[in-house]
PDB file of C-alpha atoms in Angstrom:
ATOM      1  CA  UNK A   1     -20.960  10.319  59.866  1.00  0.00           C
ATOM      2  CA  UNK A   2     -23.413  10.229  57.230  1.00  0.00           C
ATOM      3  CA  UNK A   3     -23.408   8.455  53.758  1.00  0.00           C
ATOM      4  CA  UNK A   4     -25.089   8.443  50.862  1.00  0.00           C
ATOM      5  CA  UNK A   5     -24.714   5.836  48.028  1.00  0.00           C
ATOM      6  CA  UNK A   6     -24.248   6.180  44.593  1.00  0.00           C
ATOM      7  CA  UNK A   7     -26.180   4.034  42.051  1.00  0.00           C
ATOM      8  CA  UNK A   8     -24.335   3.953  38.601  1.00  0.00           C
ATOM      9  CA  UNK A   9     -27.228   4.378  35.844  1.00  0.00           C
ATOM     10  CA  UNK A  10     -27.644   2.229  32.613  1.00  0.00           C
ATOM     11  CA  UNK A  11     -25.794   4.618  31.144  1.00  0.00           C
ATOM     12  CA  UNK A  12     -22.835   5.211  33.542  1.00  0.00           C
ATOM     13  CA  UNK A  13     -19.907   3.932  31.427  1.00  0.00           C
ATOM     14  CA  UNK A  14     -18.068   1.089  32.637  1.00  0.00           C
ATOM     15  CA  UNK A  15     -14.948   0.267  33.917  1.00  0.00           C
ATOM     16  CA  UNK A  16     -12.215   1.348  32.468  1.00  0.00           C
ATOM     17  CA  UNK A  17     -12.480   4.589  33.432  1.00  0.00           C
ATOM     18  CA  UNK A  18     -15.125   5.221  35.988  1.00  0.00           C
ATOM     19  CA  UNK A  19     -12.529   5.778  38.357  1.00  0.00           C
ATOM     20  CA  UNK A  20     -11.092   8.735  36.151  1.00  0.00           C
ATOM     21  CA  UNK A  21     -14.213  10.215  35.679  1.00  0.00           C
ATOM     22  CA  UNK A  22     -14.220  10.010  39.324  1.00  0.00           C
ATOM     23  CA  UNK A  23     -11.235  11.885  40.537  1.00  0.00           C
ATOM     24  CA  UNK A  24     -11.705  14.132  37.310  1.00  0.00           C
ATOM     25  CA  UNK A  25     -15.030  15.207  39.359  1.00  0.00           C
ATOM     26  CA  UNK A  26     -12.812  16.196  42.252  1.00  0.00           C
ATOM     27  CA  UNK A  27     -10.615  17.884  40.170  1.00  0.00           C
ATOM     28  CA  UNK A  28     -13.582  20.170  39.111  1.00  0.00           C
ATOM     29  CA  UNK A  29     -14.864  20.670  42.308  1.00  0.00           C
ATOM     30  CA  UNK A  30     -11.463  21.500  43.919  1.00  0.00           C
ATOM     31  CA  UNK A  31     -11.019  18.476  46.381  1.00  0.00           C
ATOM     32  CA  UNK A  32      -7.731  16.937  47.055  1.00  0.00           C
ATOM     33  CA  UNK A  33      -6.758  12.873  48.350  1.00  0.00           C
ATOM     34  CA  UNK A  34      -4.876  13.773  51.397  1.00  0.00           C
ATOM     35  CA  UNK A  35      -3.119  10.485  51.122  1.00  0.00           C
ATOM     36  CA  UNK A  36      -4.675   8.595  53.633  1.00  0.00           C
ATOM     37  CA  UNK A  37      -7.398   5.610  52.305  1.00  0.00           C
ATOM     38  CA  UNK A  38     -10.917   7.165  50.824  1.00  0.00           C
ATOM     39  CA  UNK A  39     -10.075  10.752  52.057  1.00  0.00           C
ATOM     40  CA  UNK A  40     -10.400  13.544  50.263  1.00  0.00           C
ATOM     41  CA  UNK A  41     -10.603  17.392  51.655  1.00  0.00           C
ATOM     42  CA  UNK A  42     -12.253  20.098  50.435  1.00  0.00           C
ATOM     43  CA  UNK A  43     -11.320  23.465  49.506  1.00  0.00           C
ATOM     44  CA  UNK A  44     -13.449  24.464  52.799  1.00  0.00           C
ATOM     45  CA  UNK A  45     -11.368  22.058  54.459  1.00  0.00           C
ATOM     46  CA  UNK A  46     -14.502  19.211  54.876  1.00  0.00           C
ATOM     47  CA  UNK A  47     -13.843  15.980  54.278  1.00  0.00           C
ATOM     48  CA  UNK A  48     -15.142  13.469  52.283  1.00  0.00           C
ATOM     49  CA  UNK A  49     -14.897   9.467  51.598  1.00  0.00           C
ATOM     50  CA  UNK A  50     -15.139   7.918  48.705  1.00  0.00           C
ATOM     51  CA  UNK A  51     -15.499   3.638  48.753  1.00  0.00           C
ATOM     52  CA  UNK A  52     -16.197   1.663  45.161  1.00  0.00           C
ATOM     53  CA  UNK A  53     -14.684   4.178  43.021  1.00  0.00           C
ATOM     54  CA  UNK A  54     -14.133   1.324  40.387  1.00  0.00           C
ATOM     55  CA  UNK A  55     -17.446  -0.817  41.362  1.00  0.00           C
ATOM     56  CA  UNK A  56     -19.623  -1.951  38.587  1.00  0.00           C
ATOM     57  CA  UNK A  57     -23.210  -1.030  40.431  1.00  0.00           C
ATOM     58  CA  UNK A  58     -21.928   1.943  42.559  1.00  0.00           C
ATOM     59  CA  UNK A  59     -20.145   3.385  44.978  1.00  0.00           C
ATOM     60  CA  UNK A  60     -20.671   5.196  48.428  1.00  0.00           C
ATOM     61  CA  UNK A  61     -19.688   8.190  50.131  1.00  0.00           C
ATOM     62  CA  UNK A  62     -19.066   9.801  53.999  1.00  0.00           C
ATOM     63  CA  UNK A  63     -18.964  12.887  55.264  1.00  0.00           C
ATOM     64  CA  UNK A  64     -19.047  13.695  59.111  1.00  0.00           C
ATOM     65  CA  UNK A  65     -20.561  17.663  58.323  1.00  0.00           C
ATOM     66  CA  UNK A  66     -22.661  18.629  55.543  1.00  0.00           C
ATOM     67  CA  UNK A  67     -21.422  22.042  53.932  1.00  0.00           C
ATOM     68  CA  UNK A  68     -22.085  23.655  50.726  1.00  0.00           C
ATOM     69  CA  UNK A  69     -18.915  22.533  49.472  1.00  0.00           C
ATOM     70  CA  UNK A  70     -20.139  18.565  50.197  1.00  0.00           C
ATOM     71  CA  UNK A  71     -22.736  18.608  48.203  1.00  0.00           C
ATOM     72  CA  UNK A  72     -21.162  20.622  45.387  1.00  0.00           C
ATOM     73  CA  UNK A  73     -18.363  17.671  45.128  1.00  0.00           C
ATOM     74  CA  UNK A  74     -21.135  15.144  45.148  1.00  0.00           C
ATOM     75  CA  UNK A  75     -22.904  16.897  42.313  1.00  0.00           C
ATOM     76  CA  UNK A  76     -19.824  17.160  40.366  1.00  0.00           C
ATOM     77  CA  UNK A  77     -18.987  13.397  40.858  1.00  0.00           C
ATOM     78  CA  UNK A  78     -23.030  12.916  40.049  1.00  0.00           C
ATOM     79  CA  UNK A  79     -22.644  14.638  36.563  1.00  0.00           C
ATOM     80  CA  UNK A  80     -19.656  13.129  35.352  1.00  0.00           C
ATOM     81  CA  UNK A  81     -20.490   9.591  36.543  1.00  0.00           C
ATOM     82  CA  UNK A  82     -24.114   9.740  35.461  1.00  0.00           C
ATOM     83  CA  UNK A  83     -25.158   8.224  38.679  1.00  0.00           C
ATOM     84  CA  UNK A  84     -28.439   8.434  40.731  1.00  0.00           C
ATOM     85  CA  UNK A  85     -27.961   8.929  45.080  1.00  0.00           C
ATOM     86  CA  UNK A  86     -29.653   6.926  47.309  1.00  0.00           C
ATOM     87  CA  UNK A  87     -30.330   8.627  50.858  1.00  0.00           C
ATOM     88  CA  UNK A  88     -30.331   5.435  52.314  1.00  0.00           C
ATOM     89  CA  UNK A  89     -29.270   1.895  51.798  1.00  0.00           C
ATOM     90  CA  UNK A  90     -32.956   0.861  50.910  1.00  0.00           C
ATOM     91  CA  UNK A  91     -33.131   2.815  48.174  1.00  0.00           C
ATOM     92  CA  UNK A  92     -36.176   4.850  49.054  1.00  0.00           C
ATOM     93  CA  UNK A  93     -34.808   8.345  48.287  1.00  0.00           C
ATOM     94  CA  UNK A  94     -33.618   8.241  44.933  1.00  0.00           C
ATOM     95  CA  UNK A  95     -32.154  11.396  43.150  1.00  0.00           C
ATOM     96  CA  UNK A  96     -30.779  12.214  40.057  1.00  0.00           C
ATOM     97  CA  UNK A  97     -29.325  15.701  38.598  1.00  0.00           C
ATOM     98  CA  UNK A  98     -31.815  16.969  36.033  1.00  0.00           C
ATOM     99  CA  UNK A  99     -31.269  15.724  32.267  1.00  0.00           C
ATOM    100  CA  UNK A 100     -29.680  12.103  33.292  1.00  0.00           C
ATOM    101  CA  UNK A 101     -31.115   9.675  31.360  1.00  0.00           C
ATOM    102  CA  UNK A 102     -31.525   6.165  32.359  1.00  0.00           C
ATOM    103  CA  UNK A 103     -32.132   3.369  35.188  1.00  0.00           C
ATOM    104  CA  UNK A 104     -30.074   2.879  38.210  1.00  0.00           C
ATOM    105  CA  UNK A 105     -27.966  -0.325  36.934  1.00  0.00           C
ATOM    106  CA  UNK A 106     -28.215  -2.487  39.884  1.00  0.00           C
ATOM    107  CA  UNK A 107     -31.918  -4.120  41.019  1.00  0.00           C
ATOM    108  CA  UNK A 108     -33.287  -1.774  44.256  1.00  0.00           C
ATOM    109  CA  UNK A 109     -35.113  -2.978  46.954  1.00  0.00           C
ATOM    110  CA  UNK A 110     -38.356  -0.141  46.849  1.00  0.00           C
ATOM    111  CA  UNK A 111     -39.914   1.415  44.083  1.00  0.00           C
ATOM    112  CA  UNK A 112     -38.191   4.740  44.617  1.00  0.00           C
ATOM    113  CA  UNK A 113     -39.703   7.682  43.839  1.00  0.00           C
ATOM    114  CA  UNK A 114     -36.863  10.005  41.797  1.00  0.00           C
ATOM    115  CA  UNK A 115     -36.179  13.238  42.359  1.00  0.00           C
ATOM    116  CA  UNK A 116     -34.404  15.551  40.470  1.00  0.00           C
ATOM    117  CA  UNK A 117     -32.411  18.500  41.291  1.00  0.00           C
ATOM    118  CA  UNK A 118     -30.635  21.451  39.095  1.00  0.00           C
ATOM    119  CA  UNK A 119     -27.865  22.771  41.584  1.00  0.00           C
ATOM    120  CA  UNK A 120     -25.828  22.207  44.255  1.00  0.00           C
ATOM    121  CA  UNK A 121     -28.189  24.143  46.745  1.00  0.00           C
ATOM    122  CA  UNK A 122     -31.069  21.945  45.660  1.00  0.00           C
ATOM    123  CA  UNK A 123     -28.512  18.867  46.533  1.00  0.00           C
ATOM    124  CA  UNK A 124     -27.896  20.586  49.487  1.00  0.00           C
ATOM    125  CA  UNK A 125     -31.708  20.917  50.559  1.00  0.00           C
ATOM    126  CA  UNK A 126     -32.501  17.470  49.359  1.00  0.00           C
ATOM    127  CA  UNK A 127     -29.560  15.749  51.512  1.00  0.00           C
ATOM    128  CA  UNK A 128     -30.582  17.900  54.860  1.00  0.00           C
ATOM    129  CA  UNK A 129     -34.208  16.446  54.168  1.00  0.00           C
ATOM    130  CA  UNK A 130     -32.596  12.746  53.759  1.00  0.00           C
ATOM    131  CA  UNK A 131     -30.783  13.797  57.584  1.00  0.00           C
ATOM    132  CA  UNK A 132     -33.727  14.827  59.150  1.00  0.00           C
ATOM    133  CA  UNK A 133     -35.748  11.943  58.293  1.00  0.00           C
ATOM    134  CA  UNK A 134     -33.536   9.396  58.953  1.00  0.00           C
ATOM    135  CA  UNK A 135     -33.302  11.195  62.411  1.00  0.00           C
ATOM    136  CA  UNK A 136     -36.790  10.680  62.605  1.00  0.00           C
ATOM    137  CA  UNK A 137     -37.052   6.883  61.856  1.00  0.00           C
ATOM    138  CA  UNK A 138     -33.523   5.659  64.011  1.00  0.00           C
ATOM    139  CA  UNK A 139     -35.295   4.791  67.820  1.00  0.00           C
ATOM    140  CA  UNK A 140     -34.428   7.224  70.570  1.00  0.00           C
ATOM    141  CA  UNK A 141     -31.233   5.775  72.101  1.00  0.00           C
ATOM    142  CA  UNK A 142     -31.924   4.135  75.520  1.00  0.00           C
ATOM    143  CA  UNK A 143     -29.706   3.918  78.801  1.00  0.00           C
ATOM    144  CA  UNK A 144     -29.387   0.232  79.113  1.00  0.00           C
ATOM    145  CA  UNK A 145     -30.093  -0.625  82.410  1.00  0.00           C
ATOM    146  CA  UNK A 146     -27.490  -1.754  85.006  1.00  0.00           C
ATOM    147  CA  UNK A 147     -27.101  -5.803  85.083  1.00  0.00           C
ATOM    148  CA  UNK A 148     -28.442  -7.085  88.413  1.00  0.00           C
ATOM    149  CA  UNK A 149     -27.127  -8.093  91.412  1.00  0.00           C
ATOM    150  CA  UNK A 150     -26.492 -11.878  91.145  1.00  0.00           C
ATOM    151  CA  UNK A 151     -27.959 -13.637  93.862  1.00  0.00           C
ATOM    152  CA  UNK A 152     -26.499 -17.013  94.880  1.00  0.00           C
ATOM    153  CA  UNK A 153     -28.817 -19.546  92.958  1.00  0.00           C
ATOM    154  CA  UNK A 154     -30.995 -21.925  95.007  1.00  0.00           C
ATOM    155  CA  UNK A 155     -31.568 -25.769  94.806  1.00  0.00           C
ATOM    156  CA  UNK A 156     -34.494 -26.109  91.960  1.00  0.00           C
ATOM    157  CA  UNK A 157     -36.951 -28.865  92.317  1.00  0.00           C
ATOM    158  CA  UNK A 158     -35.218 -31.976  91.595  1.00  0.00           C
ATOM    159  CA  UNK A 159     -31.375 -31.312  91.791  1.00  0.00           C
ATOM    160  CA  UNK A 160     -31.070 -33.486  95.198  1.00  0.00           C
ATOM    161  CA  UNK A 161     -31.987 -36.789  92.894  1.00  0.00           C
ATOM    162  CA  UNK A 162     -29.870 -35.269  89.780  1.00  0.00           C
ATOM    163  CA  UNK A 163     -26.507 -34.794  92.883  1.00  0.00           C
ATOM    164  CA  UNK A 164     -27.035 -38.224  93.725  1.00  0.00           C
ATOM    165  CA  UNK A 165     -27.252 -39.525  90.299  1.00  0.00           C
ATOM    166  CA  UNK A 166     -23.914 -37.849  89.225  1.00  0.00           C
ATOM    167  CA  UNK A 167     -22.007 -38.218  92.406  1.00  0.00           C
ATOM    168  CA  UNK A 168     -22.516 -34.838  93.745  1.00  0.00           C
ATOM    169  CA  UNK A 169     -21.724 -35.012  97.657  1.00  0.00           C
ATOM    170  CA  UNK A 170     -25.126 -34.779  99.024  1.00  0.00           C
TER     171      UNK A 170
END
């Protein structure tokens, strides 16, 4: 599953009404709530979840395949929210859609460097880049190793006195 989170500008109206302007976005792009809690499908038939619809600072939102059709919906949602995307929770890859005016509302961790895109393929290409490189920086999953073989524990240094003391049967 990957996610990508959405950082409302300074110019991102407020609530009420960031939640219309929300599912008016999937309107647009032709996505449907299939009735079950943050899902939405896609005319393609991907899905997509949506958390924080009607949070102040942002929202966030999963997708277990990128398609075309993905990143078109999160454009949409991007232009009628006035919003920025953040690749990654740090805020490191921050983009906007061209034109958007503004700061990302709530205080990031990095200094992002913002980049701005024109079109859902340049979305697209931008969010496969954000994939790859998080692939790159998560460590190679490792077998853990099998636990050991307990082997009965022997008398340290000491425990004769420490039996005696506590009325161990010596």
């Amino acid at each position: 599953m990957f996610t990508v989170y959405f950082s409302h500008a300074t110019t991102t109206p407020f609530q009420p009404g960031l939640r219309q302007l929300v599912e008016a976005a999937l309107v647009d792009s032709g996505a449907e709530r299939t009735g079950l809690e943050a899902e939405v499908r896609l005319n393609d038939g991907a899905l997509l979840y949506l958390f924080g619809e009607d949070e102040t600072d942002g929202m966030l939102a999963e997708y277990p395949v990128l398609t075309p059709t993905v990143a078109e919906a999160l454009l949409t949602i991007l232009s009628r929210t006035n919003s920025f995307l953040l690749g990654d929770p740090r805020g490191a890859a921050l983009v906007r859609l061209s034109g958007v005016v503004g700061e990302p509302r709530a205080p990031l961790i990095f200094a992002p460097q913002i980049t701005e895109f024109e079109s859902a393929d340049d979305l697209l290409e931008l969010l496969k880049q954000i994939h790859e490189s998080r692939e790159d920086s998560e460590p190679a999953s490792r077998p853990t190793p099998a636990p050991a073989a307990r082997r009965p524990s022997k008398p340290g240094p000491g425990s004769f006195i420490l039996d005696l003391l506590f009325g161990k049967a010596v």
